[in-house]
Amino acid sequence: MINIIDHELKPSETIILTGCPGSGKTTVATHRAKILTETNSNSKFRYFIYPVLLKQYLTNVLKKEKIPESRVTSIMAWYYGNYRKFLLKDNRVNENEVVRHFSGTGMTYDNIIVDEAQDIWPEVLRNFPLISKRITFICDHAQEIMGNFSSKNGNIRDLLKTDIERAGYSVLVRHLATNFRNPESVYRFAKEFVRDMPTSDIERFNKAGGEPPLMIVMKDPNRFQQILINQVRNNSGINIGILCTYASDVRKVSSILKRDGIEHTPYYNGIPDEEKKSSLENIKNVVVTTFKSSKGLEFQLVIMPFVENYKGDAETRREYYVGCTRAEERLILLATGKPAEIINTIPRGTYVLKEI
């Protein structure tokens, strides 16, 4: 990891860094950003990120390292700010327009860092050589839940390497193979969701063993609210992520916590601007968000409610993989009725089932 952090890229050189969840990919990115700032304060670089919540967390971290907030930006906000055009039109990227904008402004950077690159459109990624002399891409194919690469043959590492080499850049591929975040038991459970998909190799777990995930199944749906509240209150003082599939579920959980007087931060794509501003400015210990918005984050306890709605399609399975791998210590899944789909999918020996 230290060698990757310290590696000084030459002009027209790129690093593609891959690794499993919790392997330190974002740690490498933030330390590279710090070095770029310390060695040359006049260096032009940008740290691009897609998930807004992760961007806010990173901004707070990098502020402590005296890295200007302006250098950490979401790709969507940066694109609109520079070109006064939205990157997406009808939920698609116009590559010809991207090339025209990147080529026509004369804007170039000495370095750019692209975190969670699997969530950014390939039409954008492969044209970054037009605006930067040196590029660091950080990605994990198994965490690709935005659908940008799911229809392509191969994984993001190989596809990106081919595209960047076509642009005349040399590419160094590096891989981080130690999982520092998840207890081994939690990761083994998470991997069952994507067992037929390519995942990053892991050579070692920093947290061997660990408490297996707990699935609480409530026969009476009316017990859900109290069980959820009890789990949050019984774990006060630690960081808790309550992760959901849909924005409507985030609002539902937020309403339950609010009625019980539990301080928390709700966030989802499309949250009203005033609520978004309030959430991002004062992030609480309890965060309620979607799987997609939780990318790159980690919590001591992850609670995943509404498991009875689990569907075994590829997108949902990747989302559950991402959600489970946010857990630093424990993972609890909550379901009402009979969550047959998930129980029939995941081997019983990988979790503890508690029916109440």
Coordinates of N, CA, C and O in Angstrom, one line a residue, residues 57-237:
Y57 N -18.0 13.0 3.5 CA -17.0 12.4 4.4 C -15.6 12.7 4.1 O -14.8 13.1 4.9
L58 N -15.2 12.5 2.8 CA -13.9 12.8 2.4 C -13.5 14.2 2.5 O -12.3 14.5 2.9
T59 N -14.4 15.1 2.2 CA -14.1 16.5 2.3 C -13.8 16.9 3.8 O -12.8 17.6 4.0
N60 N -14.5 16.3 4.7 CA -14.2 16.5 6.1 C -12.8 16.0 6.5 O -12.1 16.6 7.3
V61 N -12.5 14.8 6.0 CA -11.2 14.2 6.3 C -10.1 15.0 5.7 O -9.1 15.3 6.4
L62 N -10.2 15.4 4.5 CA -9.1 16.1 3.8 C -9.0 17.5 4.3 O -7.9 18.1 4.2
K63 N -10.0 18.1 4.8 CA -9.9 19.4 5.4 C -8.8 19.4 6.5 O -8.1 20.4 6.7
K64 N -8.8 18.3 7.3 CA -7.9 18.2 8.4 C -6.5 18.1 7.9 O -5.5 18.4 8.6
E65 N -6.3 17.7 6.7 CA -5.0 17.6 6.0 C -4.6 18.8 5.2 O -3.7 18.8 4.5
K66 N -5.5 19.9 5.4 CA -5.3 21.2 4.7 C -5.3 21.0 3.2 O -4.6 21.7 2.5
I67 N -6.2 20.1 2.8 CA -6.4 20.0 1.3 C -7.7 20.8 1.0 O -8.8 20.6 1.6
P68 N -7.6 21.8 0.1 CA -8.8 22.7 -0.2 C -10.0 21.9 -0.6 O -9.9 20.9 -1.3
E69 N -11.1 22.3 0.0 CA -12.4 21.6 -0.3 C -12.7 21.6 -1.8 O -13.3 20.7 -2.4
S70 N -12.2 22.7 -2.5 CA -12.5 22.8 -4.0 C -11.9 21.7 -4.8 O -12.3 21.4 -5.9
R71 N -10.9 21.0 -4.2 CA -10.2 19.9 -5.0 C -10.9 18.6 -4.9 O -10.6 17.7 -5.6
V72 N -11.9 18.5 -4.0 CA -12.7 17.3 -3.9 C -14.1 17.5 -4.4 O -14.8 18.4 -3.9
T73 N -14.5 16.8 -5.5 CA -15.8 17.2 -6.1 C -16.5 16.0 -6.7 O -15.8 15.0 -7.0
S74 N -17.8 16.0 -6.8 CA -18.5 15.0 -7.5 C -18.4 15.3 -9.0 O -18.3 16.4 -9.4
I75 N -18.3 14.2 -9.8 CA -18.1 14.4 -11.2 C -19.2 15.2 -11.8 O -19.0 16.0 -12.7
M76 N -20.5 15.0 -11.3 CA -21.6 15.6 -11.9 C -21.5 17.2 -11.7 O -21.8 18.0 -12.6
A77 N -21.2 17.5 -10.4 CA -21.1 19.0 -10.1 C -20.0 19.6 -10.8 O -20.1 20.8 -11.3
W78 N -18.8 18.9 -10.9 CA -17.7 19.5 -11.6 C -18.0 19.7 -13.1 O -17.7 20.7 -13.7
Y79 N -18.6 18.7 -13.7 CA -19.0 18.8 -15.2 C -19.9 20.0 -15.4 O -19.6 20.8 -16.3
Y80 N -20.9 20.1 -14.6 CA -21.9 21.2 -14.8 C -21.2 22.6 -14.5 O -21.4 23.6 -15.3
G81 N -20.4 22.6 -13.5 CA -19.7 23.9 -13.1 C -18.8 24.4 -14.2 O -18.6 25.6 -14.3
N82 N -18.1 23.5 -14.9 CA -17.2 23.9 -15.9 C -17.8 24.1 -17.3 O -17.3 24.9 -18.1
Y83 N -18.8 23.3 -17.7 CA -19.3 23.3 -19.0 C -20.8 23.8 -19.1 O -21.3 23.9 -20.2
R84 N -21.4 24.1 -17.9 CA -22.8 24.5 -17.9 C -23.7 23.6 -18.7 O -24.7 24.0 -19.3
K85 N -23.4 22.3 -18.7 CA -24.2 21.3 -19.3 C -24.3 20.1 -18.3 O -23.4 19.8 -17.5
F86 N -25.5 19.5 -18.3 CA -25.6 18.3 -17.4 C -24.9 17.1 -18.1 O -25.0 16.9 -19.3
L87 N -24.2 16.3 -17.3 CA -23.5 15.2 -17.9 C -24.5 14.1 -18.4 O -24.2 13.5 -19.5
L88 N -25.6 13.9 -17.7 CA -26.6 13.0 -18.2 C -27.8 13.6 -18.9 O -28.3 14.7 -18.5
K89 N -28.2 13.0 -20.0 CA -29.4 13.5 -20.7 C -30.2 12.2 -21.0 O -29.7 11.3 -21.7
D90 N -31.4 12.2 -20.5 CA -32.2 10.9 -20.6 C -31.5 9.8 -20.0 O -31.5 8.6 -20.6
N91 N -30.8 10.0 -18.9 CA -30.0 9.0 -18.2 C -28.9 8.4 -19.0 O -28.5 7.2 -18.7
R92 N -28.4 9.1 -20.0 CA -27.3 8.6 -20.8 C -26.3 9.7 -21.0 O -26.5 10.9 -20.9
V93 N -25.0 9.2 -21.3 CA -23.9 10.2 -21.5 C -23.7 10.2 -23.0 O -23.6 9.2 -23.7
N94 N -23.6 11.5 -23.5 CA -23.2 11.7 -24.9 C -21.7 11.8 -25.0 O -21.2 12.8 -24.7
E95 N -21.1 10.8 -25.5 CA -19.6 10.8 -25.5 C -19.0 11.8 -26.4 O -18.0 12.4 -26.1
N96 N -19.7 12.1 -27.5 CA -19.2 13.1 -28.5 C -19.2 14.5 -27.8 O -18.3 15.3 -28.0
E97 N -20.2 14.7 -26.9 CA -20.2 16.0 -26.2 C -19.2 16.0 -25.2 O -18.5 17.1 -25.0
V98 N -18.9 14.9 -24.5 CA -17.8 14.9 -23.5 C -16.5 15.2 -24.1 O -15.7 16.0 -23.6
V99 N -16.2 14.5 -25.3 CA -15.0 14.8 -26.0 C -14.8 16.2 -26.4 O -13.8 16.8 -26.2
R100 N -15.9 16.8 -26.9 CA -15.9 18.2 -27.3 C -15.6 19.1 -26.2 O -14.8 20.0 -26.3
H101 N -16.2 18.9 -25.0 CA -16.0 19.7 -23.9 C -14.6 19.5 -23.3 O -13.9 20.5 -23.0
F102 N -14.1 18.3 -23.2 CA -12.8 18.0 -22.6 C -11.7 18.6 -23.5 O -10.7 19.1 -23.1
S103 N -11.9 18.5 -24.9 CA -10.9 19.0 -25.8 C -10.9 20.5 -26.0 O -9.9 21.1 -26.4
G104 N -12.1 21.1 -25.9 CA -12.2 22.5 -26.3 C -11.9 23.6 -25.3 O -11.8 24.7 -25.7
T105 N -11.8 23.2 -24.0 CA -11.6 24.3 -23.0 C -10.2 24.6 -22.7 O -9.9 25.6 -22.1
G106 N -9.3 23.7 -23.1 CA -7.9 23.9 -22.7 C -7.6 23.7 -21.3 O -6.5 23.9 -20.8
M107 N -8.6 23.1 -20.5 CA -8.4 22.9 -19.1 C -7.6 21.5 -18.9 O -8.0 20.5 -19.5
T108 N -6.5 21.6 -18.2 CA -5.7 20.4 -18.0 C -5.3 20.4 -16.5 O -5.1 21.4 -15.9
Y109 N -5.2 19.2 -16.0 CA -4.7 19.0 -14.6 C -3.4 18.2 -14.7 O -3.1 17.4 -15.6
D110 N -2.6 18.4 -13.6 CA -1.4 17.6 -13.5 C -1.7 16.2 -13.0 O -1.1 15.2 -13.5
N111 N -2.7 16.1 -12.1 CA -3.1 14.8 -11.6 C -4.6 14.8 -11.4 O -5.2 15.8 -10.9
I112 N -5.3 13.7 -11.6 CA -6.6 13.5 -11.1 C -6.7 12.1 -10.5 O -6.0 11.2 -10.9
I113 N -7.5 12.0 -9.4 CA -7.8 10.8 -8.7 C -9.3 10.5 -8.9 O -10.1 11.4 -8.6
V114 N -9.6 9.3 -9.3 CA -11.0 9.0 -9.6 C -11.4 7.8 -8.6 O -10.9 6.7 -8.9
D115 N -12.1 8.1 -7.6 CA -12.5 7.1 -6.6 C -13.8 6.5 -7.0 O -14.7 7.2 -7.6
E116 N -14.0 5.2 -6.6 CA -15.3 4.5 -7.0 C -15.5 4.6 -8.5 O -16.6 4.9 -9.0
A117 N -14.5 4.4 -9.3 CA -14.5 4.6 -10.7 C -15.6 3.7 -11.4 O -16.1 4.0 -12.5
Q118 N -15.9 2.6 -10.8 CA -16.9 1.7 -11.4 C -18.3 2.3 -11.5 O -19.1 1.8 -12.2
D119 N -18.5 3.4 -10.7 CA -19.8 4.0 -10.7 C -19.9 5.2 -11.7 O -20.9 5.8 -11.9
I120 N -18.7 5.5 -12.4 CA -18.7 6.6 -13.4 C -18.7 6.0 -14.8 O -18.2 4.9 -15.0
W121 N -19.4 6.6 -15.7 CA -19.6 6.1 -17.0 C -18.3 5.9 -17.8 O -17.4 6.8 -17.8
P122 N -18.2 4.8 -18.5 CA -17.0 4.5 -19.3 C -16.7 5.6 -20.4 O -15.6 5.9 -20.7
E123 N -17.8 6.2 -20.9 CA -17.7 7.3 -21.8 C -17.0 8.5 -21.3 O -16.4 9.3 -22.0
V124 N -17.0 8.6 -19.9 CA -16.2 9.7 -19.3 C -14.8 9.2 -18.9 O -13.9 9.9 -19.2
L125 N -14.8 8.1 -18.3 CA -13.5 7.6 -17.8 C -12.4 7.5 -18.9 O -11.3 7.9 -18.7
R126 N -12.8 7.0 -20.1 CA -11.8 6.8 -21.1 C -11.3 8.1 -21.8 O -10.4 8.1 -22.5
N127 N -12.0 9.2 -21.5 CA -11.6 10.5 -22.1 C -10.9 11.4 -21.1 O -10.5 12.5 -21.4
F128 N -10.7 10.9 -19.8 CA -9.9 11.7 -18.9 C -8.5 12.0 -19.3 O -8.0 13.1 -19.0
P129 N -7.9 11.2 -20.2 CA -6.5 11.6 -20.7 C -6.6 12.9 -21.5 O -5.5 13.6 -21.6
L130 N -7.7 13.4 -21.9 CA -7.8 14.7 -22.6 C -7.6 15.8 -21.6 O -7.3 16.9 -22.1
I131 N -7.8 15.6 -20.3 CA -7.7 16.7 -19.4 C -6.7 16.5 -18.3 O -6.5 17.4 -17.5
S132 N -6.0 15.4 -18.2 CA -5.0 15.2 -17.2 C -3.8 14.4 -17.7 O -3.9 13.4 -18.4
K133 N -2.7 14.8 -17.2 CA -1.4 14.2 -17.6 C -1.2 12.9 -16.8 O -0.6 12.0 -17.3
R134 N -1.8 12.8 -15.6 CA -1.6 11.6 -14.8 C -2.9 11.3 -14.1 O -3.6 12.2 -13.6
I135 N -3.2 10.0 -14.1 CA -4.5 9.6 -13.5 C -4.4 8.4 -12.6 O -3.6 7.4 -12.9
T136 N -5.1 8.4 -11.5 CA -5.2 7.3 -10.6 C -6.7 6.9 -10.6 O -7.6 7.6 -10.1
F137 N -7.0 5.7 -11.1 CA -8.4 5.1 -11.0 C -8.4 4.1 -9.9 O -7.5 3.2 -9.7
I138 N -9.5 4.2 -9.1 CA -9.7 3.2 -8.0 C -11.0 2.6 -8.2 O -12.1 3.3 -8.3
C139 N -11.1 1.2 -8.2 CA -12.3 0.6 -8.5 C -12.4 -0.9 -8.0 O -11.4 -1.5 -7.6
D140 N -13.6 -1.4 -8.0 CA -13.9 -2.8 -7.6 C -15.1 -3.2 -8.4 O -16.2 -2.7 -8.2
H141 N -14.9 -4.2 -9.3 CA -16.0 -4.6 -10.3 C -17.2 -5.1 -9.5 O -18.3 -4.8 -10.0
A142 N -17.0 -5.8 -8.4 CA -18.1 -6.4 -7.7 C -19.0 -5.4 -7.1 O -20.2 -5.7 -6.8
Q143 N -18.5 -4.2 -6.9 CA -19.3 -3.1 -6.3 C -20.0 -2.2 -7.4 O -20.4 -1.1 -7.0
E144 N -20.0 -2.6 -8.6 CA -20.6 -1.9 -9.7 C -22.1 -2.0 -9.6 O -22.7 -3.0 -10.1
I145 N -22.8 -1.1 -9.0 CA -24.2 -1.2 -8.8 C -25.0 -0.1 -9.5 O -26.2 0.0 -9.4
M146 N -24.3 0.7 -10.4 CA -25.0 1.8 -11.1 C -25.4 1.3 -12.5 O -26.1 2.0 -13.2
G147 N -24.9 0.1 -12.9 CA -25.2 -0.4 -14.2 C -24.4 0.1 -15.4 O -24.7 -0.2 -16.5
N148 N -23.3 0.8 -15.1 CA -22.5 1.4 -16.1 C -21.6 0.4 -16.9 O -21.3 0.6 -18.0
F149 N -21.3 -0.7 -16.2 CA -20.4 -1.7 -16.8 C -21.0 -3.0 -16.9 O -20.5 -4.0 -17.4
S150 N -22.2 -3.2 -16.3 CA -22.8 -4.5 -16.2 C -23.1 -5.2 -17.6 O -23.2 -6.4 -17.7
S151 N -23.3 -4.3 -18.6 CA -23.7 -4.9 -19.9 C -22.4 -5.2 -20.7 O -22.5 -5.7 -21.8
K152 N -21.2 -4.8 -20.2 CA -20.0 -4.9 -21.0 C -19.4 -6.3 -20.7 O -19.6 -6.9 -19.6
N153 N -18.7 -6.8 -21.7 CA -18.0 -8.1 -21.5 C -16.6 -7.8 -20.8 O -15.9 -7.0 -21.2
G154 N -16.3 -8.6 -19.7 CA -15.1 -8.4 -19.0 C -15.3 -7.5 -17.7 O -16.5 -7.1 -17.5
N155 N -14.3 -7.2 -17.0 CA -14.4 -6.4 -15.8 C -13.9 -5.0 -16.0 O -13.1 -4.8 -17.0
I156 N -14.2 -4.1 -15.1 CA -13.8 -2.7 -15.3 C -12.3 -2.5 -15.4 O -11.8 -1.7 -16.2
R157 N -11.5 -3.3 -14.7 CA -10.1 -3.2 -14.7 C -9.5 -3.4 -16.2 O -8.8 -2.5 -16.7
D158 N -10.0 -4.5 -16.8 CA -9.5 -4.8 -18.1 C -10.0 -3.9 -19.2 O -9.3 -3.4 -20.1
L159 N -11.3 -3.5 -19.0 CA -11.9 -2.6 -20.0 C -11.3 -1.2 -19.9 O -11.0 -0.6 -21.0
L160 N -11.0 -0.7 -18.7 CA -10.4 0.6 -18.5 C -9.0 0.6 -19.0 O -8.5 1.5 -19.7
K161 N -8.2 -0.5 -18.7 CA -6.9 -0.6 -19.1 C -6.8 -0.5 -20.7 O -5.9 0.3 -21.2
T162 N -7.6 -1.2 -21.4 CA -7.6 -1.2 -22.8 C -7.9 0.2 -23.3 O -7.2 0.7 -24.2
D163 N -8.9 0.9 -22.8 CA -9.3 2.2 -23.2 C -8.2 3.2 -23.0 O -7.9 4.1 -23.9
I164 N -7.6 3.2 -21.8 CA -6.5 4.2 -21.5 C -5.3 4.0 -22.3 O -4.6 4.9 -22.8
E165 N -4.9 2.7 -22.6 CA -3.8 2.4 -23.4 C -4.0 2.9 -24.9 O -3.1 3.3 -25.5
R166 N -5.2 2.8 -25.3 CA -5.6 3.3 -26.6 C -5.3 4.8 -26.7 O -5.0 5.3 -27.8
A167 N -5.4 5.5 -25.6 CA -5.2 6.9 -25.6 C -3.7 7.3 -25.5 O -3.3 8.4 -25.5
G168 N -2.8 6.2 -25.5 CA -1.4 6.4 -25.5 C -0.8 6.5 -24.1 O 0.4 6.9 -24.0
Y169 N -1.5 6.2 -23.1 CA -1.0 6.2 -21.7 C -0.5 4.8 -21.3 O -1.1 3.8 -21.7
S170 N 0.6 4.8 -20.6 CA 1.0 3.5 -20.0 C 0.2 3.3 -18.7 O -0.2 4.2 -18.0
V171 N -0.1 2.0 -18.4 CA -1.0 1.7 -17.3 C -0.3 0.7 -16.3 O 0.2 -0.3 -16.7
L172 N -0.3 1.1 -15.1 CA 0.1 0.2 -14.0 C -1.1 -0.3 -13.3 O -1.9 0.4 -12.8
V173 N -1.2 -1.7 -13.2 CA -2.4 -2.3 -12.5 C -1.9 -2.8 -11.1 O -0.9 -3.6 -11.1
R174 N -2.5 -2.4 -10.1 CA -2.1 -2.8 -8.7 C -3.4 -3.3 -8.0 O -4.5 -2.8 -8.3
H175 N -3.2 -4.3 -7.1 CA -4.3 -4.8 -6.4 C -4.0 -4.9 -4.9 O -2.9 -5.3 -4.5
L176 N -5.0 -4.5 -4.1 CA -4.9 -4.6 -2.6 C -5.7 -5.9 -2.2 O -6.9 -6.0 -2.5
A177 N -5.0 -6.8 -1.5 CA -5.6 -8.1 -1.2 C -5.9 -8.4 0.3 O -6.1 -9.6 0.6
T178 N -5.8 -7.4 1.1 CA -6.2 -7.6 2.5 C -7.4 -6.8 2.9 O -7.6 -5.7 2.5
N179 N -8.4 -7.5 3.5 CA -9.6 -6.9 3.9 C -9.4 -6.4 5.4 O -9.3 -7.2 6.3
F180 N -9.3 -5.1 5.6 CA -9.1 -4.5 6.9 C -10.4 -4.2 7.6 O -10.5 -4.0 8.8
R181 N -11.5 -4.1 6.9 CA -12.8 -3.6 7.5 C -13.7 -4.7 8.1 O -14.1 -4.6 9.2
N182 N -14.0 -5.7 7.3 CA -15.1 -6.6 7.6 C -14.5 -7.8 8.5 O -13.5 -8.4 8.2
P183 N -15.3 -8.2 9.5 CA -15.0 -9.5 10.1 C -15.2 -10.6 9.0 O -16.0 -10.4 8.1
E184 N -14.3 -11.6 9.0 CA -14.4 -12.6 8.0 C -15.7 -13.2 7.8 O -16.2 -13.5 6.7
S185 N -16.5 -13.4 8.9 CA -17.8 -14.0 8.9 C -18.8 -13.1 8.1 O -19.6 -13.6 7.4
V186 N -18.6 -11.8 8.3 CA -19.5 -10.9 7.5 C -19.2 -10.9 6.1 O -20.1 -11.0 5.2
Y187 N -17.9 -10.9 5.7 CA -17.6 -10.9 4.3 C -18.0 -12.2 3.6 O -18.5 -12.2 2.5
R188 N -17.8 -13.4 4.3 CA -18.2 -14.7 3.7 C -19.7 -14.7 3.4 O -20.2 -15.2 2.4
F189 N -20.5 -14.1 4.3 CA -21.9 -14.0 4.1 C -22.2 -13.1 2.9 O -23.0 -13.4 2.0
A190 N -21.6 -11.9 2.9 CA -21.8 -10.9 1.8 C -21.4 -11.5 0.4 O -22.2 -11.3 -0.6
K191 N -20.4 -12.3 0.4 CA -19.9 -12.8 -0.9 C -20.9 -13.8 -1.5 O -20.9 -14.1 -2.7
E192 N -21.8 -14.4 -0.7 CA -22.8 -15.4 -1.2 C -23.7 -14.7 -2.2 O -24.3 -15.3 -3.0
F193 N -23.9 -13.4 -2.0 CA -24.8 -12.6 -2.9 C -24.2 -12.5 -4.3 O -25.0 -12.3 -5.3
V194 N -22.9 -12.6 -4.5 CA -22.3 -12.4 -5.8 C -21.4 -13.5 -6.1 O -20.4 -13.4 -6.8
R195 N -21.7 -14.7 -5.6 CA -20.8 -15.9 -5.8 C -20.6 -16.3 -7.2 O -19.6 -16.9 -7.5
D196 N -21.5 -15.9 -8.1 CA -21.3 -16.2 -9.5 C -20.8 -15.0 -10.3 O -20.8 -15.1 -11.5
M197 N -20.4 -14.0 -9.6 CA -19.8 -12.8 -10.3 C -18.4 -12.6 -9.9 O -17.9 -13.1 -8.9
P198 N -17.6 -11.9 -10.8 CA -16.2 -11.7 -10.5 C -16.0 -10.8 -9.2 O -16.7 -9.8 -9.1
T199 N -15.2 -11.2 -8.3 CA -14.9 -10.4 -7.1 C -13.4 -10.3 -6.9 O -12.7 -11.1 -7.4
S200 N -13.0 -9.3 -6.2 CA -11.5 -9.1 -6.0 C -11.0 -10.2 -5.0 O -11.6 -10.5 -4.0
D201 N -9.8 -10.7 -5.4 CA -9.2 -11.7 -4.6 C -8.8 -11.2 -3.2 O -8.3 -10.0 -3.1
I202 N -9.0 -12.0 -2.2 CA -8.6 -11.6 -0.8 C -7.6 -12.6 -0.3 O -7.9 -13.8 -0.3
E203 N -6.4 -12.2 0.1 CA -5.4 -13.1 0.7 C -5.5 -13.2 2.2 O -5.1 -14.2 2.8
R204 N -6.0 -12.1 2.8 CA -6.0 -12.1 4.3 C -7.1 -11.2 4.8 O -7.4 -10.2 4.2
F205 N -7.6 -11.6 6.0 CA -8.6 -10.8 6.7 C -7.9 -10.3 8.0 O -7.3 -11.1 8.7
N206 N -8.0 -9.0 8.1 CA -7.4 -8.4 9.4 C -8.2 -8.7 10.6 O -7.7 -8.7 11.7
K207 N -9.5 -9.1 10.4 CA -10.4 -9.5 11.4 C -10.9 -10.9 11.2 O -12.0 -11.1 10.7
A208 N -10.1 -11.8 11.5 CA -10.5 -13.2 11.3 C -11.6 -13.6 12.2 O -11.8 -13.1 13.3
G209 N -12.5 -14.5 11.7 CA -13.6 -15.0 12.5 C -14.7 -13.9 12.6 O -15.1 -13.4 11.6
G210 N -15.0 -13.5 13.8 CA -16.0 -12.5 14.0 C -17.4 -13.0 14.2 O -17.7 -14.2 14.0
E211 N -18.3 -12.1 14.7 CA -19.7 -12.5 15.0 C -20.4 -12.7 13.6 O -20.4 -11.8 12.8
P212 N -21.1 -13.8 13.4 CA -21.8 -14.0 12.2 C -23.0 -13.0 12.1 O -23.6 -12.6 13.1
P213 N -23.4 -12.7 10.9 CA -24.6 -11.8 10.7 C -25.8 -12.4 11.4 O -26.0 -13.6 11.4
L214 N -26.7 -11.5 11.9 CA -27.9 -12.0 12.6 C -29.1 -11.6 11.7 O -29.2 -10.4 11.3
M215 N -29.9 -12.5 11.4 CA -31.2 -12.2 10.6 C -32.4 -12.4 11.6 O -32.6 -13.5 12.1
I216 N -33.1 -11.3 11.9 CA -34.2 -11.3 12.7 C -35.5 -11.3 11.9 O -35.7 -10.4 11.1
V217 N -36.3 -12.4 12.0 CA -37.5 -12.5 11.2 C -38.7 -12.4 12.2 O -38.8 -13.2 13.1
M218 N -39.5 -11.4 11.9 CA -40.7 -11.1 12.8 C -42.0 -11.7 12.1 O -42.3 -11.2 11.0
K219 N -42.6 -12.6 12.8 CA -43.9 -13.1 12.2 C -45.0 -12.0 12.2 O -45.8 -12.0 11.3
D220 N -45.0 -11.1 13.2 CA -45.9 -10.1 13.2 C -45.3 -8.8 12.7 O -44.4 -8.2 13.4
P221 N -45.7 -8.2 11.6 CA -45.1 -7.0 11.0 C -45.2 -5.8 11.9 O -44.4 -4.9 11.8
N222 N -46.2 -5.8 12.9 CA -46.3 -4.7 13.8 C -45.2 -4.6 14.8 O -45.0 -3.6 15.4
R223 N -44.3 -5.6 14.9 CA -43.2 -5.6 15.8 C -42.0 -4.9 15.2 O -41.0 -4.6 15.9
F224 N -42.1 -4.6 13.9 CA -40.9 -4.1 13.2 C -40.4 -2.8 13.8 O -39.2 -2.7 14.0
Q225 N -41.3 -1.9 14.0 CA -40.8 -0.5 14.5 C -40.1 -0.7 15.8 O -39.0 -0.1 16.0
Q226 N -40.6 -1.4 16.7 CA -40.0 -1.5 18.0 C -38.7 -2.2 18.0 O -37.7 -1.9 18.7
I227 N -38.6 -3.3 17.2 CA -37.4 -4.0 17.0 C -36.3 -3.1 16.5 O -35.1 -3.1 16.9
L228 N -36.6 -2.4 15.4 CA -35.7 -1.4 14.8 C -35.2 -0.4 15.9 O -34.0 -0.2 16.0
I229 N -36.1 0.2 16.6 CA -35.8 1.2 17.6 C -34.9 0.6 18.7 O -33.9 1.2 19.1
N230 N -35.2 -0.6 19.1 CA -34.4 -1.3 20.2 C -33.0 -1.5 19.7 O -32.0 -1.3 20.4
Q231 N -32.8 -2.0 18.4 CA -31.5 -2.2 17.9 C -30.7 -0.9 17.9 O -29.5 -0.9 18.2
V232 N -31.3 0.2 17.5 CA -30.6 1.4 17.5 C -30.2 1.9 18.9 O -29.1 2.3 19.2
R233 N -31.2 1.9 19.7 CA -31.0 2.4 21.1 C -30.0 1.5 21.9 O -29.2 2.0 22.7
N234 N -30.1 0.2 21.7 CA -29.2 -0.7 22.4 C -27.7 -0.5 21.9 O -26.8 -1.1 22.5
N235 N -27.5 0.2 20.8 CA -26.2 0.3 20.3 C -25.8 1.8 20.2 O -25.0 2.2 19.3
S236 N -26.4 2.6 21.0 CA -26.1 4.1 21.0 C -24.6 4.3 21.3 O -24.0 3.5 22.1
G237 N -24.1 5.3 20.7 CA -22.7 5.6 21.0 C -21.7 5.1 19.9 O -20.5 5.4 19.9

